[in-house]
XYZ file of N, CA and C in Angstrom:
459
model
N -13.034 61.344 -6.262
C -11.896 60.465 -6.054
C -12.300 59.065 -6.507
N -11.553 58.563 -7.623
C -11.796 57.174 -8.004
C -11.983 56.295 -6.313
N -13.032 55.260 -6.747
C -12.857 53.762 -5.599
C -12.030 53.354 -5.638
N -10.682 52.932 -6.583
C -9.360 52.302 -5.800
C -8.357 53.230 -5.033
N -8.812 54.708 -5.466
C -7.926 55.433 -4.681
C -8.350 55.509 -3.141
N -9.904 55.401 -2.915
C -10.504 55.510 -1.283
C -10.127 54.347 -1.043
N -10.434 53.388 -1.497
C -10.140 51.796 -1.108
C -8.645 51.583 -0.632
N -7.730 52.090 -0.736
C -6.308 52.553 -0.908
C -5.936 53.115 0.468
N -6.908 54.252 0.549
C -6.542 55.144 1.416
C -7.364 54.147 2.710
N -8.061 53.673 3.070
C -8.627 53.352 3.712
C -8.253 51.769 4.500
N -7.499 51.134 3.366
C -6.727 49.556 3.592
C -5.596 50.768 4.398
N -4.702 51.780 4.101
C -3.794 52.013 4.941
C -4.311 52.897 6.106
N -5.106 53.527 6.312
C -5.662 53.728 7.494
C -5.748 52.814 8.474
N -6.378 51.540 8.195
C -6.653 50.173 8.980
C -5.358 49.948 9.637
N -4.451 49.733 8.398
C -3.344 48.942 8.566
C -2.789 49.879 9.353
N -2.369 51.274 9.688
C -1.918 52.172 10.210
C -2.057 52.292 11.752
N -3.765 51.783 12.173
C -4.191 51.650 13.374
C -3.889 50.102 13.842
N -3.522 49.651 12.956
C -3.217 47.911 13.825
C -2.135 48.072 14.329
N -1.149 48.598 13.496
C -0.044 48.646 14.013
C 0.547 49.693 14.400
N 0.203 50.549 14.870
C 0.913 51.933 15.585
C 0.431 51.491 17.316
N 1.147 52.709 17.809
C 1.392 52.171 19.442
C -0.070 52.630 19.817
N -0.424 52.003 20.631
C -1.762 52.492 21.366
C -1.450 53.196 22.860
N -2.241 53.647 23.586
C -2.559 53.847 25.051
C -3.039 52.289 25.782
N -2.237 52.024 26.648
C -2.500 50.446 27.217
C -3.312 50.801 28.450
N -4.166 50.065 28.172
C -5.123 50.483 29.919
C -4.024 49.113 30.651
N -3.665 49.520 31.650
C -3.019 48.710 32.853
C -4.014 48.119 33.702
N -3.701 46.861 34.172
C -4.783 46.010 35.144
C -5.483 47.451 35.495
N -6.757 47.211 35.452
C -7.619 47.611 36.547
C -7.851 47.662 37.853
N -8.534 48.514 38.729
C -8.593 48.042 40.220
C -10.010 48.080 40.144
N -10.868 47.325 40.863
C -12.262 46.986 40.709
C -12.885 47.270 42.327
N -13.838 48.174 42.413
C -14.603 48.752 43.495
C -15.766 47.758 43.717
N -15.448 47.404 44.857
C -16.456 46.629 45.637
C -17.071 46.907 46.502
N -18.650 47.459 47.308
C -18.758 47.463 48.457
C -17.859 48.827 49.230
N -17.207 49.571 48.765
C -16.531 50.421 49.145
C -14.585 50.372 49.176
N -14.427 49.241 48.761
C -13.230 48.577 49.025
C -12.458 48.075 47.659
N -11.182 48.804 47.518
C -10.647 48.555 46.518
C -10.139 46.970 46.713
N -10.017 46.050 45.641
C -9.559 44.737 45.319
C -8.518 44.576 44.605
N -8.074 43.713 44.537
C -6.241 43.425 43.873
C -6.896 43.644 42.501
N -5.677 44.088 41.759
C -5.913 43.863 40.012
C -6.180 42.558 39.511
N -6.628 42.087 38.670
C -6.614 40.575 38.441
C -5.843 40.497 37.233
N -5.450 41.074 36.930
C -3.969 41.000 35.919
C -3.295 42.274 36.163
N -1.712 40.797 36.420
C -0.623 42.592 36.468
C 0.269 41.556 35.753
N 1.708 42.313 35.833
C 3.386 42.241 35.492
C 3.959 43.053 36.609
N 4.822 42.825 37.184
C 5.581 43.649 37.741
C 7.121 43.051 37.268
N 7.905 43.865 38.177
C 9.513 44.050 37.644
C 10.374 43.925 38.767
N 11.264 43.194 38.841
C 12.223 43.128 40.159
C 12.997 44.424 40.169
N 13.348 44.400 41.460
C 14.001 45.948 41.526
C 15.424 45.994 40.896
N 16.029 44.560 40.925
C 17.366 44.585 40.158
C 17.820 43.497 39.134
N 17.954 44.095 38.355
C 18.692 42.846 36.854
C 20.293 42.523 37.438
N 20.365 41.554 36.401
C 21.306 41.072 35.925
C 22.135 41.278 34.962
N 23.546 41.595 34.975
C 23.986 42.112 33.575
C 25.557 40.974 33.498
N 25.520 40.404 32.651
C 27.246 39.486 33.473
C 28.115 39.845 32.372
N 28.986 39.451 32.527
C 30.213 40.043 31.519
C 30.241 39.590 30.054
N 29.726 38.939 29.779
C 29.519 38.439 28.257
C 28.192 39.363 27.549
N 27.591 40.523 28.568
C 26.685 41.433 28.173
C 25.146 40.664 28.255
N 25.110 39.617 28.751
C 23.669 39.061 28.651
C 23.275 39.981 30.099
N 21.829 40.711 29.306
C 20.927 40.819 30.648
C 19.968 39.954 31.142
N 19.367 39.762 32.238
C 18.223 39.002 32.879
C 17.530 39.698 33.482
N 16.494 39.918 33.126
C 15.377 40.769 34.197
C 14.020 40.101 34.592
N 13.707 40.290 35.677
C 12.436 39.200 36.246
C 11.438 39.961 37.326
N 10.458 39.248 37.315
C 9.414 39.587 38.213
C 8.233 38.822 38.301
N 6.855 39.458 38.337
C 5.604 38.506 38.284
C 4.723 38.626 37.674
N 3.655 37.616 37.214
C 2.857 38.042 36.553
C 1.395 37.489 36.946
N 0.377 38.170 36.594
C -0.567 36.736 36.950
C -2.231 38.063 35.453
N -2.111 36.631 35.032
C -3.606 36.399 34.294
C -4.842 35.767 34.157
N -5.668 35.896 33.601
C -7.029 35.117 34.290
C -7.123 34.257 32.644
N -6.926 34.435 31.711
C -7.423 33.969 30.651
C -7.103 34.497 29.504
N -6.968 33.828 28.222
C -6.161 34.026 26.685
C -7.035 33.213 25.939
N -7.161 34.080 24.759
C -7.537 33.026 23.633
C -6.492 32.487 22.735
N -5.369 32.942 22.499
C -4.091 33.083 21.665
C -3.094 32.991 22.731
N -1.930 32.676 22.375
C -0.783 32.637 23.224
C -0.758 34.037 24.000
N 0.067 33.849 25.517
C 0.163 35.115 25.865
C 1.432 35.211 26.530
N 2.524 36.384 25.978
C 3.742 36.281 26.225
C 4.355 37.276 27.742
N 4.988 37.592 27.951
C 5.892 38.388 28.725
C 6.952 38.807 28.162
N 7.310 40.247 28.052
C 7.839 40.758 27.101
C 8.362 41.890 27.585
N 10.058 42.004 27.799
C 10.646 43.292 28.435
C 11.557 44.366 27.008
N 12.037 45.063 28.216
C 13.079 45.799 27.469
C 13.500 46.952 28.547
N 14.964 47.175 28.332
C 15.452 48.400 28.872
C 16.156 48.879 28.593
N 16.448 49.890 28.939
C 16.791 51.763 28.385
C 18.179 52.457 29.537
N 18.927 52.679 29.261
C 19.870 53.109 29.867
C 20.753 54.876 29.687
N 20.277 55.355 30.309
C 21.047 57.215 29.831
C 19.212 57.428 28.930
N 19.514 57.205 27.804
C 18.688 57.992 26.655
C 17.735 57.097 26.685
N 16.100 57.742 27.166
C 14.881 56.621 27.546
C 14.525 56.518 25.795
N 15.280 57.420 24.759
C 14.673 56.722 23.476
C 15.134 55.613 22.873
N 16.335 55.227 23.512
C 17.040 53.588 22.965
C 16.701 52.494 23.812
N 16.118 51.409 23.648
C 15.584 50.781 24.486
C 15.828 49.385 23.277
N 16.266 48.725 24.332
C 16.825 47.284 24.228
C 15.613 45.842 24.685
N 15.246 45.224 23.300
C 14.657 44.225 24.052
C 15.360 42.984 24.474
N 14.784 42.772 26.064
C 15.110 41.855 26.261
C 14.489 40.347 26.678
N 14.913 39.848 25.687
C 13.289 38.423 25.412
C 12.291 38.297 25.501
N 11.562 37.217 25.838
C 10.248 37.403 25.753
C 10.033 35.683 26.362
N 9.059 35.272 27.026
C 8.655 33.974 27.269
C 6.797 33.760 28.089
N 6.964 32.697 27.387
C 5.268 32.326 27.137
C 4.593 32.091 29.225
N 3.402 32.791 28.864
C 2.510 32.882 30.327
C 1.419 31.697 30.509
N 1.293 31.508 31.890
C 0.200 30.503 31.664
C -0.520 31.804 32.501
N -1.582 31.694 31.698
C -3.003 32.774 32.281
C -4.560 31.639 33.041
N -3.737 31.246 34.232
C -4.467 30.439 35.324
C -5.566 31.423 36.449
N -4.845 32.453 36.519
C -5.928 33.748 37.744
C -4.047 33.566 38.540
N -3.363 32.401 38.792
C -2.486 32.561 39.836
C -1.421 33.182 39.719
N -0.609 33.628 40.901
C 0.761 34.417 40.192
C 1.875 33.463 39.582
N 2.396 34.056 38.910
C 3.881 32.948 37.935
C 5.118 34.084 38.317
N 6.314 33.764 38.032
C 7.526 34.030 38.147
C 7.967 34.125 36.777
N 8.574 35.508 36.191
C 8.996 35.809 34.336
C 10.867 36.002 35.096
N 11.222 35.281 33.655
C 12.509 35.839 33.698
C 13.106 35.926 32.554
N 13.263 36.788 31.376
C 13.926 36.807 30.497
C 15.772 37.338 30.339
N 16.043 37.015 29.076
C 17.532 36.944 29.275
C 17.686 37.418 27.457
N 18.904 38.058 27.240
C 19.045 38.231 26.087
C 20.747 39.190 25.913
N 21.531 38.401 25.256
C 22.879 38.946 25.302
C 22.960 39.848 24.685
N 23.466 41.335 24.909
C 23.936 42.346 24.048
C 25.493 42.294 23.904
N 25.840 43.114 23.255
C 27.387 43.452 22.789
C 27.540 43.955 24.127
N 28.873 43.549 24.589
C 29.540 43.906 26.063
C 30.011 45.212 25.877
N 29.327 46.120 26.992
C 29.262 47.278 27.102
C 28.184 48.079 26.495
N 27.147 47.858 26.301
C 25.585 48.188 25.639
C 25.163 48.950 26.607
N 25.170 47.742 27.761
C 24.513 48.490 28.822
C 25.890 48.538 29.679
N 25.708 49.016 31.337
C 26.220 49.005 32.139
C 26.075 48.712 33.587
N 26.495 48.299 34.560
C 25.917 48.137 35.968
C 25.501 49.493 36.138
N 24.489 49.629 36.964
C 23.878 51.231 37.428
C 21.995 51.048 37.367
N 21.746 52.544 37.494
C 20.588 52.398 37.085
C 20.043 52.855 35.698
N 18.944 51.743 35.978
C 18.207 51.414 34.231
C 16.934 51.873 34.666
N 15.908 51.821 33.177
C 14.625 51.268 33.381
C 14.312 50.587 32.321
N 12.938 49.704 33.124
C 12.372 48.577 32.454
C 11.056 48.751 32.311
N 10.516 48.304 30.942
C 9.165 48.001 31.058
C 9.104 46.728 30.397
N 8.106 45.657 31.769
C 7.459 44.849 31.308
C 6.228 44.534 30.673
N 5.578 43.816 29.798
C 4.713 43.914 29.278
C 3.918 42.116 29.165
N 2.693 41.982 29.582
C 1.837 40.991 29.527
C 1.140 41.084 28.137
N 1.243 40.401 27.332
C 0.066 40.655 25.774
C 0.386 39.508 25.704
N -1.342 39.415 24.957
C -1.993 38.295 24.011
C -1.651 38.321 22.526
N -1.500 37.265 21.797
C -1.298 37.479 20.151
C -3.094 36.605 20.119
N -4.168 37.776 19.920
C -5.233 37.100 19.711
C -5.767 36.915 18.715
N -6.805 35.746 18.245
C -6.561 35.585 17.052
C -7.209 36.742 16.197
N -7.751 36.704 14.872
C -8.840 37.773 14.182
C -9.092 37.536 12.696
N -10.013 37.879 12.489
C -10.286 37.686 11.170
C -8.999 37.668 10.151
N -9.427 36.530 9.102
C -8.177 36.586 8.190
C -6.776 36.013 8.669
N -6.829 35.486 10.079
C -5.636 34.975 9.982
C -4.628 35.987 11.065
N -4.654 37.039 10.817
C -3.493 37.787 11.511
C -3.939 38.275 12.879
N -2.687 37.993 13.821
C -3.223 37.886 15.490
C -2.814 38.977 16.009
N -3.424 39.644 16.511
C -3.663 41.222 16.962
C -3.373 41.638 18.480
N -1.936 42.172 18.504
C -1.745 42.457 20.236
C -2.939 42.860 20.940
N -3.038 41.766 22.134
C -4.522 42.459 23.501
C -3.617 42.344 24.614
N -3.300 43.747 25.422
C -2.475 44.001 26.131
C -3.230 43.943 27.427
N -2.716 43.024 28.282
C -3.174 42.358 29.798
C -2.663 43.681 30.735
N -1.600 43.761 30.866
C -0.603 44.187 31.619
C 0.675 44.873 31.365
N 0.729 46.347 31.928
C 2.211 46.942 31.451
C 2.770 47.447 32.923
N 3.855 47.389 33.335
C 4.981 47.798 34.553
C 5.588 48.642 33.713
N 6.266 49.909 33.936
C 7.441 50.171 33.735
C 7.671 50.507 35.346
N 9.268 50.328 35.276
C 9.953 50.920 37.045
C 11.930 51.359 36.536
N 12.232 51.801 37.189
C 13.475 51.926 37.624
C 13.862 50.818 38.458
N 15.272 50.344 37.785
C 15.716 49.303 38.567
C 17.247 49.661 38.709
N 18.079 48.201 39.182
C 19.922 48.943 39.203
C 19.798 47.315 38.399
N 20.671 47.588 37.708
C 21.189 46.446 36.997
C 22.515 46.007 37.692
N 22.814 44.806 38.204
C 24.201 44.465 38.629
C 25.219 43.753 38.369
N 26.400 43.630 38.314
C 27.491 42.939 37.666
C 27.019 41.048 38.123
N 26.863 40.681 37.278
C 27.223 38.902 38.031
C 25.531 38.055 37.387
C-alpha cells in the first residue's frame, strides 16, 4: 500500500476517534478509610422544566467542578416520546471553583416541539481543552441524565 494511501487512512482514523461519541466516566466516588465521599464533580437536573407558550424551554440544576484548563460549559438537551430526537437546549459557561453553582439554560423551539408532560434530560459538564495544533478537544467532567415533567408557564 503506497504511504499516502496509509497516511490517509490513518489522518481519518484519528479524526474518526476525536470526534465520535465516547463512554463518559461520570464523577467518581472516592474510597476513604472505609467511607464513601461526595463526587467532586457532578451536574445534576431539576426534576421539572419549563416550557411557555412561545415554545422556549428552560431546564436547570447544579453543578460543581474543581478545575479547567479551557473553558468549561454546561450543556443540555431533551427528548420527548422518541429518546432518538433530542433537542438541544443551550449551553452556558461554569466557573470550576470545587463549589456548587446553579445552570439554567433556555432555548426556543417551534411551538409544539415539545409538550407539557414527561421528558428526559441529559445534562452535561465538559471542558473545550486545549491540544496540540490549535483544536480544543471535549474533557467530559460530568454527565446526569434523569426524567423530568416539563410544565406549562
Amino acid at each position: 500500500m503506497p504511504l499516502r494511501q496509509v497516511f490517509g487512512a490513518a489522518t481519518g482514523a484519528v479524526l474518526l476517534l476525536l470526534f465520535a461519541p465516547s463512554t463518559v466516566a461520570v464523577s467518581a466516588v472516592a474510597v476513604s478509610g472505609g467511607a464513601l465521599s461526595a463526587p467532586s464533580e457532578t451536574v445534576t437536573v431539576d426534576s421539572t422544566g419549563h416550557l411557555a407558550a412561545d415554545g422556549t424551554v428552560t431546564l436547570s440544576g447544579t453543578y460543581r467542578c474543581l478545575s479547567g484548563t479551557g473553558p468549561v460549559l454546561v450543556s443540555s438537551s431533551v427528548s420527548q416520546g422518541d429518546p432518538r430526537i433530542r433537542y438541544g437546549i443551550g449551553g452556558s459557561a461554569a466557573v470550576c471553583d470545587g463549589a456548587e453553582h446553579r445552570w439554567a439554560n433556555s432555548e426556543k423551539r417551534t411551538p409544539g416541539t415539545l409538550a407539557p408532560g414527561a421528558a428526559h434530560v441529559e445534562a452535561t459538564l465538559m471542558e473545550l481543552s486545549p491540544a496540540l495544533g490549535g483544536l480544543p478537544l471535549p474533557l467530559f467532567h460530568a454527565l446526569q441524565q434523569q426524567d423530568i415533567t416539563l410544565m406549562e408557564g
